[in-house]
Coordinates of N, CA and C in Angstrom, one line a residue:
X418 N 0.9 -0.8 -0.2 CA -0.3 0.1 0.0 C 0.5 1.2 0.2
X419 N 0.3 2.5 0.2 CA 0.7 3.5 0.2 C 0.6 4.3 -0.8
X420 N 1.7 5.8 -0.9 CA 1.6 6.5 -2.1 C 2.7 5.8 -3.3
X421 N 2.1 5.9 -4.1 CA 3.2 4.9 -5.6 C 2.9 3.6 -5.7
X422 N 2.5 3.0 -5.0 CA 2.2 1.8 -5.6 C 1.7 1.4 -6.6
X423 N 1.6 2.2 -8.1 CA 1.5 2.0 -8.8 C 2.6 0.7 -9.9
X424 N 1.9 0.7 -11.1 CA 2.8 0.0 -12.2 C 3.0 0.9 -13.2
X425 N 4.1 0.8 -14.4 CA 4.3 1.9 -14.9 C 4.5 1.1 -16.4
X426 N 3.9 1.4 -17.6 CA 3.8 1.2 -18.8 C 5.2 1.6 -19.9
X427 N 5.5 1.0 -20.6 CA 6.7 2.1 -21.6 C 5.8 3.6 -21.9
X428 N 6.2 4.5 -21.1 CA 5.1 5.8 -22.2 C 6.4 6.9 -22.8
X429 N 7.9 6.9 -21.8 CA 8.5 7.4 -22.2 C 8.3 8.5 -21.2
X430 N 7.7 9.7 -20.5 CA 7.6 10.2 -19.9 C 8.0 10.5 -18.7
X431 N 8.1 9.2 -18.3 CA 8.0 9.0 -16.5 C 6.8 9.2 -15.8
X432 N 5.4 9.2 -16.3 CA 4.7 9.5 -15.4 C 4.2 8.2 -15.5
X433 N 3.7 7.2 -14.4 CA 2.3 6.2 -15.0 C 1.5 6.1 -15.3
X434 N 1.3 4.9 -16.4 CA 0.6 5.0 -17.1 C -1.4 5.2 -16.5
X435 N -0.9 4.0 -15.2 CA -2.5 3.7 -14.4 C -1.4 3.4 -13.1
X436 N -2.0 3.1 -11.9 CA -1.6 3.1 -10.9 C -2.8 2.4 -9.3
X437 N -2.0 1.6 -9.0 CA -3.0 0.8 -7.8 C -2.0 1.1 -6.2
X438 N -3.8 1.8 -5.4 CA -3.1 1.9 -4.6 C -3.9 1.7 -3.7
X439 N -3.6 0.7 -2.3 CA -4.1 -0.8 -2.0 C -3.7 -0.1 -0.4
X440 N -5.1 0.3 0.4 CA -5.1 0.8 2.3 C -4.0 1.7 2.0
X441 N -4.4 2.8 1.3 CA -3.1 3.5 1.0 C -3.5 4.9 2.2
X442 N -2.1 5.5 2.4 CA -2.2 6.2 3.0 C -1.8 7.9 2.8
X443 N -2.9 8.8 2.4 CA -3.0 9.9 1.2 C -3.5 11.3 2.3
X444 N -3.3 10.8 3.8 CA -3.6 12.2 4.7 C -3.2 13.8 4.0
X445 N -3.9 14.6 4.4 CA -3.2 16.0 4.2 C -2.5 16.3 5.7
X446 N -2.1 15.4 6.4 CA -1.6 16.0 8.0 C -0.4 16.3 8.0
X447 N -0.1 17.2 8.7 CA 1.5 18.0 9.0 C 2.6 17.0 9.5
X448 N 2.3 15.8 9.6 CA 2.9 14.7 10.7 C 3.9 13.8 9.6
X449 N 3.8 14.6 8.2 CA 4.6 13.5 7.4 C 5.9 13.2 8.0
X450 N 6.9 14.1 8.4 CA 7.9 13.9 9.0 C 8.9 14.0 10.1
X451 N 7.3 13.5 11.3 CA 7.4 13.1 12.6 C 7.1 11.6 12.3
X452 N 8.4 10.7 13.6 CA 8.1 9.5 13.3 C 7.2 9.0 13.7
X453 N 6.3 9.8 14.8 CA 5.4 9.1 15.5 C 4.0 9.3 14.9
X454 N 4.5 10.7 13.8 CA 2.8 10.3 13.4 C 2.9 10.1 11.3
X455 N 4.1 9.4 10.9 CA 4.1 9.5 9.8 C 3.1 8.5 9.4
X456 N 3.1 8.4 8.3 CA 2.4 7.1 7.9 C 3.3 6.2 6.9
X457 N 3.9 6.7 6.8 CA 5.6 5.9 6.0 C 6.2 4.8 7.0
X458 N 5.5 3.8 6.7 CA 6.1 2.4 7.4 C 7.5 1.8 7.4
X459 N 7.6 2.0 8.7 CA 9.2 1.3 8.5 C 10.0 1.9 7.8
X460 N 9.9 3.5 7.7 CA 10.8 4.5 6.8 C 11.0 5.4 7.5
X461 N 12.4 5.7 7.7 CA 13.0 6.7 8.2 C 12.7 8.2 7.4
X462 N 12.4 9.0 8.1 CA 11.2 10.5 7.4 C 12.4 11.2 7.2
X463 N 14.0 11.0 7.4 CA 14.9 11.7 7.0 C 15.6 11.7 6.3
X464 N 15.2 10.4 5.3 CA 15.6 10.0 4.0 C 15.4 11.1 3.0
X465 N 15.8 10.8 2.0 CA 15.6 12.2 0.5 C 14.4 11.5 0.3
X466 N 13.9 10.4 0.4 CA 12.3 9.9 -0.8 C 11.4 10.5 0.6
X467 N 11.4 10.4 1.6 CA 10.6 10.9 2.4 C 10.6 12.1 2.1
X468 N 12.1 13.3 2.4 CA 11.5 14.4 2.5 C 11.2 14.5 0.7
X469 N 11.6 14.2 -0.2 CA 10.5 14.6 -1.7 C 9.2 14.6 -1.3
X470 N 8.6 13.2 -1.0 CA 7.5 12.9 -1.1 C 7.0 14.1 -0.4
X471 N 7.4 14.9 1.1 CA 6.6 15.8 1.3 C 7.0 17.2 1.5
X472 N 7.8 17.3 0.5 CA 8.1 18.6 -0.7 C 7.3 18.8 -1.7
X473 N 6.9 17.5 -2.2 CA 5.3 17.9 -3.2 C 3.9 17.5 -3.0
X474 N 3.4 17.0 -1.8 CA 2.5 16.5 -0.8 C 1.1 17.5 -1.5
X475 N 1.2 18.6 -1.6 CA 0.0 19.2 -1.8 C -0.1 19.0 -3.4
X476 N 0.9 18.2 -3.9 CA 0.3 17.7 -6.1 C -0.3 16.4 -5.2
X477 N -0.6 15.6 -4.1 CA -0.9 14.5 -4.3 C -1.9 14.2 -3.3
X478 N -2.6 15.6 -2.1 CA -3.9 15.5 -1.2 C -4.8 16.6 -1.8
X479 N -5.7 16.6 -1.8 CA -7.1 17.4 -2.3 C -6.3 18.8 -1.4
X480 N -6.5 19.8 -2.7 CA -6.3 20.9 -2.4 C -5.9 21.8 -3.8
X481 N -5.8 23.1 -3.7 CA -5.5 23.9 -5.0 C -4.4 23.3 -5.7
X482 N -3.5 22.7 -5.2 CA -2.2 22.2 -5.9 C -1.8 20.8 -6.6
X483 N -3.7 20.1 -6.1 CA -3.3 18.7 -6.8 C -3.3 18.6 -7.9
X484 N -2.7 17.4 -7.9 CA -2.7 17.0 -9.5 C -3.1 16.2 -9.7
X485 N -3.9 15.9 -10.5 CA -5.0 14.9 -11.6 C -3.9 13.6 -11.4
X486 N -4.2 12.6 -10.6 CA -3.1 11.5 -11.4 C -3.5 10.8 -12.7
X487 N -2.5 10.1 -12.4 CA -3.4 9.0 -13.6 C -4.1 7.9 -13.3
X488 N -5.2 6.8 -14.7 CA -5.7 6.3 -13.9 C -5.4 5.6 -12.7
X489 N -6.3 5.5 -11.7 CA -6.1 4.7 -10.2 C -7.7 3.7 -9.8
X490 N -6.3 2.9 -9.2 CA -7.3 1.7 -8.7 C -7.4 1.5 -7.3
X491 N -8.1 2.2 -6.4 CA -8.4 1.9 -5.3 C -8.8 0.9 -4.5
X492 N -7.9 0.2 -3.3 CA -9.2 -0.3 -2.0 C -8.9 0.0 -0.4
X493 N -9.6 0.3 0.2 CA -9.8 1.1 1.6 C -10.4 -0.2 2.2
X494 N -10.2 -0.1 3.1 CA -10.9 -0.9 4.3 C -11.3 0.1 5.6
X495 N -13.2 -0.1 6.1 CA -13.9 0.7 6.9 C -13.3 0.4 8.3
X496 N -12.3 -0.7 8.3 CA -11.7 -1.3 9.6 C -10.2 -0.9 9.6
X497 N -9.7 -0.2 8.7 CA -8.7 0.2 8.4 C -8.4 1.6 9.8
X498 N -7.8 1.1 10.9 CA -7.7 2.1 11.6 C -6.1 2.9 12.0
X499 N -5.1 2.4 11.1 CA -3.9 3.1 10.7 C -4.2 4.1 9.8
X500 N -4.7 4.1 8.7 CA -4.7 4.7 7.4 C -6.9 5.1 6.9
X501 N -7.5 5.7 8.3 CA -9.0 5.6 8.0 C -9.6 6.3 6.2
X502 N -10.0 5.0 5.7 CA -10.7 5.8 4.5 C -10.9 7.2 4.5
X503 N -11.9 7.4 5.5 CA -12.5 8.8 5.6 C -11.5 10.1 5.7
X504 N -10.3 9.6 6.1 CA -9.4 11.0 6.5 C -8.2 10.9 5.5
X505 N -8.5 9.0 4.7 CA -6.9 9.2 4.0 C -7.8 9.1 2.1
X506 N -8.0 7.5 1.8 CA -8.7 7.6 0.4 C -9.8 8.4 0.3
X507 N -11.1 8.6 1.2 CA -11.6 9.3 0.1 C -11.3 10.7 -0.3
X508 N -10.8 11.7 0.7 CA -10.2 12.5 0.0 C -9.7 12.7 -1.2
X509 N -9.0 11.8 -1.9 CA -8.0 11.8 -2.1 C -8.8 11.2 -3.6
X510 N -9.6 10.4 -3.2 CA -10.7 10.0 -4.6 C -11.7 10.9 -4.9
X511 N -12.2 11.9 -4.0 CA -13.2 13.0 -4.6 C -12.0 14.1 -5.4
X512 N -11.2 14.1 -4.9 CA -10.4 15.2 -5.4 C -9.6 14.4 -6.8
X513 N -9.6 13.2 -7.2 CA -9.2 12.4 -8.2 C -10.0 12.7 -9.6
X514 N -11.5 12.7 -8.9 CA -12.5 12.6 -9.7 C -13.0 13.9 -10.3
X515 N -13.2 15.1 -9.4 CA -13.4 16.3 -9.4 C -12.3 16.9 -10.5
X516 N -10.8 16.3 -10.7 CA -10.2 16.6 -11.6 C -10.4 16.1 -13.1
X517 N -11.3 15.1 -12.9 CA -11.0 14.2 -14.2 C -10.8 12.9 -14.4
X518 N -10.3 12.6 -13.6 CA -9.3 11.5 -13.2 C -10.3 9.6 -13.3
X519 N -9.9 9.1 -14.1 CA -10.9 7.6 -14.2 C -10.1 6.8 -12.4
X520 N -11.0 7.2 -12.1 CA -11.1 6.5 -10.9 C -12.0 5.1 -10.3
X521 N -11.5 3.9 -9.6 CA -12.1 2.8 -9.7 C -11.9 2.7 -8.1
X522 N -12.9 2.6 -7.2 CA -12.8 2.4 -5.9 C -13.7 1.3 -4.9
X523 N -12.6 0.6 -4.7 CA -13.1 -0.7 -3.5 C -13.4 -0.3 -2.2
X524 N -14.7 -0.3 -1.2 CA -14.5 0.2 -0.6 C -15.7 -0.3 0.1
X525 N -15.4 -1.5 2.0 CA -15.9 -2.2 2.5 C -15.1 -2.4 4.0
X526 N -15.7 -3.2 4.5 CA -14.7 -4.0 5.6 C -14.2 -4.9 5.0
X527 N -12.7 -4.8 4.8 CA -11.8 -5.9 4.4 C -11.2 -6.3 5.5
X528 N -10.9 -5.7 6.9 CA -10.2 -6.2 7.6 C -9.3 -4.9 7.7
X529 N -8.3 -5.0 9.1 CA -7.3 -3.9 9.0 C -6.5 -3.6 8.5
X530 N -5.8 -2.5 8.6 CA -4.3 -2.3 7.6 C -3.6 -3.2 7.3
X531 N -3.3 -3.4 6.2 CA -2.4 -4.4 5.7 C -3.3 -5.8 5.3
X532 N -4.5 -6.1 5.0 CA -5.1 -7.1 4.5 C -4.7 -8.3 3.2
X533 N -3.5 -7.0 3.0 CA -3.1 -7.8 1.5 C -3.6 -8.4 0.5
X534 N -2.7 -9.0 -0.2 CA -3.1 -9.4 -2.1 C -4.8 -10.8 -1.7
X535 N -5.7 -10.1 -2.1 CA -6.8 -11.0 -2.3 C -7.6 -11.2 -3.2
X536 N -8.2 -12.1 -3.5 CA -9.0 -12.0 -4.9 C -10.1 -11.2 -4.9
X537 N -10.8 -10.8 -3.8 CA -11.7 -9.5 -4.1 C -11.6 -8.3 -5.0
X538 N -10.1 -7.9 -4.5 CA -9.9 -6.8 -5.1 C -8.4 -7.3 -6.3
X539 N -8.2 -7.9 -6.1 CA -7.2 -8.5 -7.2 C -7.8 -8.4 -8.6
X540 N -8.4 -9.4 -8.8 CA -9.0 -9.6 -10.1 C -9.9 -8.5 -10.4
X541 N -10.5 -7.7 -9.9 CA -11.2 -6.6 -10.6 C -10.1 -5.8 -10.9
X542 N -9.3 -6.1 -10.3 CA -8.1 -4.5 -10.1 C -7.1 -5.1 -11.6
X543 N -7.2 -6.3 -12.0 CA -6.6 -6.8 -13.5 C -7.7 -6.5 -14.3
X544 N -9.1 -6.5 -14.2 CA -9.7 -6.6 -15.3 C -9.7 -5.0 -15.7
X545 N -10.0 -3.8 -14.5 CA -10.0 -2.9 -14.6 C -8.7 -2.3 -15.3
X546 N -7.4 -2.5 -15.4 CA -5.9 -2.4 -16.1 C -6.2 -2.9 -17.7
X547 N -6.6 -4.3 -17.9 CA -6.9 -4.3 -18.7 C -7.9 -3.7 -19.7
X548 N -8.6 -3.1 -19.5 CA -9.8 -2.8 -20.0 C -8.5 -1.0 -20.0
X549 N -8.0 -0.7 -19.6 CA -6.9 0.9 -20.0 C -5.9 0.1 -21.2
X550 N -6.1 -1.5 -21.5 CA -5.0 -1.6 -22.4 C -3.7 -1.9 -22.2
X551 N -3.7 -2.6 -20.7 CA -2.8 -3.2 -20.3 C -3.3 -4.9 -20.7
X552 N -1.6 -5.3 -21.2 CA -2.1 -7.2 -20.8 C -2.2 -7.4 -22.8
X553 N -2.2 -6.1 -23.2 CA -3.0 -6.6 -24.8 C -2.0 -5.5 -26.2
X554 N -1.0 -6.0 -26.6 CA -0.3 -5.5 -27.4 C -1.4 -4.2 -28.1
X555 N -0.6 -3.5 -28.2 CA -1.2 -1.9 -28.7 C -2.3 -1.8 -28.4
X556 N -3.6 -2.5 -27.5 CA -4.7 -2.2 -27.3 C -4.8 -0.7 -26.4
X557 N -5.6 0.1 -26.5 CA -5.8 1.3 -24.9 C -5.0 2.0 -25.9
X558 N -3.5 2.4 -26.4 CA -3.0 3.1 -26.7 C -3.5 4.4 -27.3
X559 N -4.4 4.5 -28.0 CA -5.0 5.7 -28.4 C -5.8 6.6 -26.7
X560 N -6.2 6.1 -26.0 CA -6.7 6.3 -25.2 C -5.7 6.8 -24.0
X561 N -4.6 6.2 -24.0 CA -3.5 6.6 -23.0 C -3.0 7.5 -23.7
X562 N -2.5 7.8 -24.8 CA -2.0 9.3 -25.8 C -3.1 10.3 -24.9
X563 N -4.6 9.9 -25.2 CA -5.2 11.1 -24.7 C -4.9 11.6 -23.2
X564 N -4.6 10.7 -22.5 CA -4.7 10.7 -20.9 C -3.7 11.4 -21.0
X565 N -2.2 10.7 -21.6 CA -1.3 11.6 -21.3 C -1.2 13.0 -21.3
X566 N -1.9 13.5 -22.6 CA -1.6 15.0 -23.3 C -2.6 15.6 -22.2
X567 N -3.9 15.3 -21.6 CA -4.2 16.2 -21.2 C -3.5 16.3 -19.3
X568 N -3.2 14.8 -19.0 CA -1.9 14.5 -17.6 C -1.2 16.0 -17.7
X569 N -0.3 16.3 -18.8 CA 0.7 17.0 -19.2 C -0.1 18.3 -19.1
X570 N -1.0 19.1 -19.4 CA -1.7 20.2 -19.1 C -2.3 20.1 -17.8
X571 N -2.6 19.3 -17.1 CA -2.8 19.4 -15.7 C -1.8 19.7 -15.0
X572 N -0.8 19.1 -15.3 CA 0.7 18.9 -14.7 C 1.1 20.4 -14.7
X573 N 1.3 21.1 -16.0 CA 1.8 22.1 -16.1 C 1.2 23.7 -15.2
X574 N -0.1 23.3 -15.2 CA -1.4 23.7 -14.9 C -0.9 24.0 -13.3
X575 N -0.8 22.7 -12.7 CA -0.7 23.1 -11.3 C 0.8 23.7 -11.0
X576 N 1.6 22.9 -11.9 CA 3.1 24.0 -11.1 C 3.2 25.6 -11.5
X577 N 2.0 25.5 -12.4 CA 1.8 27.3 -12.4 C 1.4 27.8 -11.2
X578 N 0.4 27.1 -10.6 CA -0.6 27.4 -9.6 C 0.2 27.9 -8.4
X579 N 1.1 26.5 -8.3 CA 1.7 26.2 -6.7 C 3.1 27.0 -7.1
X580 N 3.6 27.3 -8.1 CA 4.9 27.5 -8.0 C 6.0 26.9 -8.4
X581 N 5.9 26.0 -8.9 CA 6.8 24.5 -9.0 C 6.6 24.3 -10.8

């Protein structure tokens, strides 16, 4: 789980063509760099990777600098007390949908945080990825190309508005 749990097809621009976020921690907390509050499981918050995520967090949490993500498949459990969906996943889903992103969201009582790889979400995720053209040579390329162009415009607009 967590931010950046997605896969990437070869597209040449470095942005993922789609991502799957399973029990993600995408909160708008100010505690990203605090060991006690951080959602970075077993990660040293002083690392360059965590600091890099923190410096750009306004682009992944709901708000005026939010950047439309690539097509996103999310799974969250109402029993997750580490990353409660109402604080983590739901605001991201709402912001992504408002930004026009392709979002597939499974929410239910699936157990606590870390419920793992399970058929109830893995099979729909595979079907969703195939619908985007993953797994079939040349399938979906036109749609991916159109998404990439729209995403590039959205990223540029957010960067300009947020001083980046």
